[in-house]
Coordinates of C-alpha atoms in Angstrom, one line a residue:
X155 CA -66.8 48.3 -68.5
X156 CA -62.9 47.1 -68.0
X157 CA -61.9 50.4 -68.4
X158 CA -64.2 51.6 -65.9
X159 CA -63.2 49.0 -63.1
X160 CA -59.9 49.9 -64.2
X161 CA -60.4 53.6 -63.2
X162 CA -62.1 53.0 -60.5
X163 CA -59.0 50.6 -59.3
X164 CA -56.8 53.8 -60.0
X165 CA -58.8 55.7 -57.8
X166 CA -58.8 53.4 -55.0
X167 CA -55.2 53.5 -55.4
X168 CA -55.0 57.0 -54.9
X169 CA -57.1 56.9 -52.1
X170 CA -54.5 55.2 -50.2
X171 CA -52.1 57.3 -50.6
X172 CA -53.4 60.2 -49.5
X173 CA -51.8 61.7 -46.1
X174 CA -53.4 63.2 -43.1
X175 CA -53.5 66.7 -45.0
X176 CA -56.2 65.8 -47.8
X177 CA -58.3 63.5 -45.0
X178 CA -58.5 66.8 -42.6
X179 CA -59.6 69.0 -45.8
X180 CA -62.3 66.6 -47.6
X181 CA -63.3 65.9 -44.4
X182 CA -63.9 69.8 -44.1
X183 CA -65.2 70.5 -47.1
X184 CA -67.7 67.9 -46.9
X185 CA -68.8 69.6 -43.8
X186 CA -68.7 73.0 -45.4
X187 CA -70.8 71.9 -48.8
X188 CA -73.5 69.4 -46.5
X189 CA -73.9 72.6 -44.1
X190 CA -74.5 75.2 -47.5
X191 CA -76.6 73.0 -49.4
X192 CA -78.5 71.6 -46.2
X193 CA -79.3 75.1 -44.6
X194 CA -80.4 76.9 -48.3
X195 CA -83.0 73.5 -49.1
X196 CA -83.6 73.9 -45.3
X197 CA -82.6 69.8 -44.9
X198 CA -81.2 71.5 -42.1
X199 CA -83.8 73.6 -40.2
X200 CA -83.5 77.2 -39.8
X201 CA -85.1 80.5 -39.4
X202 CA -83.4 82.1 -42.8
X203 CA -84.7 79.9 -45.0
X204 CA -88.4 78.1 -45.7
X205 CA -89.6 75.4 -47.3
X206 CA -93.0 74.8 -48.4
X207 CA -92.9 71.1 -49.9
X208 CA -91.7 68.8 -46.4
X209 CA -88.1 66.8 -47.9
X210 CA -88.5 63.1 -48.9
X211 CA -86.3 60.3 -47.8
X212 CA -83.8 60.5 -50.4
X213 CA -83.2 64.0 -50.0
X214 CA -81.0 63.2 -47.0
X215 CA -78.7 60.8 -48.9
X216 CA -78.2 62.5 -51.8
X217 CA -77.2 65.4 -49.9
X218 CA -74.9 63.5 -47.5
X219 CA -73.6 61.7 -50.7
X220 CA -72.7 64.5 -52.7
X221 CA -71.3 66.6 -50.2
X222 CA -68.8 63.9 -49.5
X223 CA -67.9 63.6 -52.9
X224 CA -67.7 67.2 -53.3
X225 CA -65.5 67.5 -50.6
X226 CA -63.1 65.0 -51.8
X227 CA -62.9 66.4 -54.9
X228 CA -61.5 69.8 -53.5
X229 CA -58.9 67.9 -51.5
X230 CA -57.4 66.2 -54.7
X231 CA -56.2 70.1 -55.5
X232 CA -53.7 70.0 -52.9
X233 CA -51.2 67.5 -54.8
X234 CA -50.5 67.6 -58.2
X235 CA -52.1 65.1 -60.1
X236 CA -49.8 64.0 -63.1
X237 CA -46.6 62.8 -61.3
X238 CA -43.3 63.7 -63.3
X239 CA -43.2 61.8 -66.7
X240 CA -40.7 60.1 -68.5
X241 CA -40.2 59.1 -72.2
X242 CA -40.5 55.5 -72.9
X243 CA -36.8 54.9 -72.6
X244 CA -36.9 55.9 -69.0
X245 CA -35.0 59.7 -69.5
X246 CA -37.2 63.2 -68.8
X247 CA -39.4 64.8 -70.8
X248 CA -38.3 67.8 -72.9
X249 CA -39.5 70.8 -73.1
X250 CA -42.1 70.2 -76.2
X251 CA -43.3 67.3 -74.6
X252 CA -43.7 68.7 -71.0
X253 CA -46.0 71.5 -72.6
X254 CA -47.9 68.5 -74.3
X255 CA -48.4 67.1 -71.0
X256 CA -49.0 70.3 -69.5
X257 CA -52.0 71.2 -71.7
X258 CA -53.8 67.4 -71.7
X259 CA -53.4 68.0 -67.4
X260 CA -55.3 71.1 -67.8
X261 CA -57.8 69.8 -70.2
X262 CA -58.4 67.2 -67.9
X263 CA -58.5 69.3 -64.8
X264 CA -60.7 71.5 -66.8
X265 CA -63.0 68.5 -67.2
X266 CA -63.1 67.3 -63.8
X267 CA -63.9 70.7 -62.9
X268 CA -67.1 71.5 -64.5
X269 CA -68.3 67.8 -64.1
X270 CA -68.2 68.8 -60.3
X271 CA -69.7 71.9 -60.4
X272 CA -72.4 70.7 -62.2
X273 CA -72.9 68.1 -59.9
X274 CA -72.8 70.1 -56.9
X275 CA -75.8 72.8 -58.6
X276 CA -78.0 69.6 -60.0
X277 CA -77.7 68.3 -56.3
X278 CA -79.1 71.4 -55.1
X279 CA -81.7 71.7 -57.5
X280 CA -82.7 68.0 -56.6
X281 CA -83.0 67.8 -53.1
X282 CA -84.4 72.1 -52.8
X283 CA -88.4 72.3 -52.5
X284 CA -89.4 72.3 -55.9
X285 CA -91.6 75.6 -55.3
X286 CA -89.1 77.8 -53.2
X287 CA -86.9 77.6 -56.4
X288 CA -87.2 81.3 -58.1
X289 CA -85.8 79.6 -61.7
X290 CA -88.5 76.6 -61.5
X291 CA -91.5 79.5 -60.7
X292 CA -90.9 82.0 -63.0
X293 CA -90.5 78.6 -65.8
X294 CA -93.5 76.6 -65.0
X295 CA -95.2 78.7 -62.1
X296 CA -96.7 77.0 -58.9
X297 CA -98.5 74.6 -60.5
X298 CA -96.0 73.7 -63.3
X299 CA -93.3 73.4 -60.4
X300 CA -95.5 70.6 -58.3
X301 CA -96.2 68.9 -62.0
X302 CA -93.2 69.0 -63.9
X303 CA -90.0 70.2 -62.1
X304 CA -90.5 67.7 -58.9
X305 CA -90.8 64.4 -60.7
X306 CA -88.0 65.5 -62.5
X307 CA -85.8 65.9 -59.1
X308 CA -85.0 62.0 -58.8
X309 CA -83.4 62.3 -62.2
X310 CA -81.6 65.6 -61.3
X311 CA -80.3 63.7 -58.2
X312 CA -79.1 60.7 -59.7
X313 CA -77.2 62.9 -62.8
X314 CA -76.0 65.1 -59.5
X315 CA -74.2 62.2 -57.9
X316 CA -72.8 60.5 -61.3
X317 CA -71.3 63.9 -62.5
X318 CA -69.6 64.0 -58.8
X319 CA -68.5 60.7 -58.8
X320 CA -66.9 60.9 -62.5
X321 CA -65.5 63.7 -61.6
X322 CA -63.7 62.5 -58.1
X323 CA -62.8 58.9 -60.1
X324 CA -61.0 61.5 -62.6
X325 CA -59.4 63.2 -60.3
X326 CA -57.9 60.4 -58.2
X327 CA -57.3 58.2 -61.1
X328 CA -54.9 61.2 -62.6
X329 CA -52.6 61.4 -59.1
X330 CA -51.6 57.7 -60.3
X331 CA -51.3 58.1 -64.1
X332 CA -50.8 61.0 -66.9
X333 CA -53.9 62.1 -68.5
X334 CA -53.4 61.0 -72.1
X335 CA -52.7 64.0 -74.7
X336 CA -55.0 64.5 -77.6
X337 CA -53.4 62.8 -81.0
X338 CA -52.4 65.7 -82.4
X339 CA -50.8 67.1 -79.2
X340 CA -49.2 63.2 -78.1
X341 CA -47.5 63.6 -81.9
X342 CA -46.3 67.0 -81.5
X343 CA -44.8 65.9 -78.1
X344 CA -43.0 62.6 -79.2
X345 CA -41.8 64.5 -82.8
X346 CA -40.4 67.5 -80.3
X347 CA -39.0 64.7 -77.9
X348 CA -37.3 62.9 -81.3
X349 CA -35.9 66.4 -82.6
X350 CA -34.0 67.1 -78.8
X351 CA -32.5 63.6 -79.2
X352 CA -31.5 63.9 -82.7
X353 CA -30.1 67.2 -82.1
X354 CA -27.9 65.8 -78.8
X355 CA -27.0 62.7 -81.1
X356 CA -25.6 65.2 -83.5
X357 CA -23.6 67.2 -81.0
X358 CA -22.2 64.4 -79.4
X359 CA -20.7 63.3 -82.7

């Protein structure tokens, strides 16, 4: 739970730092995912798409919800998120321990990813009309769909906006700290980091 508020605090910290640039493209994004998911689950009426089943009332937040969380996520892609490191002693990184760093910030990124894209397809499949989706009918037909796949939506939704939030928490929180390696990479890293200095202490004697 501490390490949760703590995360969350990081996040929030990030937040505040962000510039003009990432407000004008989460706030586009946001737009751009709410308009996608709303017109294909026909939240947003339209003469493409139908919908059998009317929408319930918390359709409309988790679709507002997750859109803006969607769209934030994106945004965090236009900074990089692991500020330059430094070993403990306060002097850069070399190279063994910058490719340390390197893979734990794609592992992490890789993470963050597929938590959001998971989020963004459970959110459709929560707030769509259980019987205009192709994957529920051919499962559990018509009947099956109305029994068993739309009680199951609420669940979908709330797993939809954790996965998101997770996700943009992530994000955020790694634009204030470095994502910390794997044990096995972190040892590689600081025994690389020892071998440069030992090899500089022995030239400079």
């Amino acid at each position: 739970m501490r390490a949760a508020r703590a995360s969350v605090g990081l996040a929030a910290r990030a937040l505040r730092q962000w510039g003009a640039r990432q407000w004008l493209v989460a706030l586009a994004a946001s737009i751009g995912f709410g308009l996608l998911i709303g017109y294909v689950t026909v939240l947003i009426p339209n003469s493409v798409f139908t919908r059998e089943i009317a929408p319930v009332w918390w359709n409309y937040p988790v679709w507002i919800l997750t859109s803006i969380a969607s769209g934030m996520l994106l945004a965090t892609y236009l900074r990089p998120v692991v500020p330059e490191a430094l070993t403990p002693d306060g002097g850069p990184l070399g190279p063994s321990a910058r490719k340390a760093q390197q893979r734990a910030q794609e592992q992490s990124e890789g993470r963050s990813a597929r938590f959001g894209i998971f989020g963004t397809v459970l959110a459709w499949f929560a707030v769509g009309c259980p019987v205009c989706n192709k994957l529920a009918l051919i499962a559990l037909g018509y009947s099956g769909a109305i029994t068993w796949f739309a009680p199951v939506q609420p669940f979908l939704a709330i797993g939809a906006m954790i996965l998101t939030g997770i996700a943009l928490v992530w994000r955020l929180k790694g634009q204030i700290v470095c994502p910390a390696p794997r044990s096995g990479v972190g040892a590689a890293a600081g025994a690389g980091a020892g071998a440069e200095q030992r090899a500089e202490e022995a030239v400079a004697q």
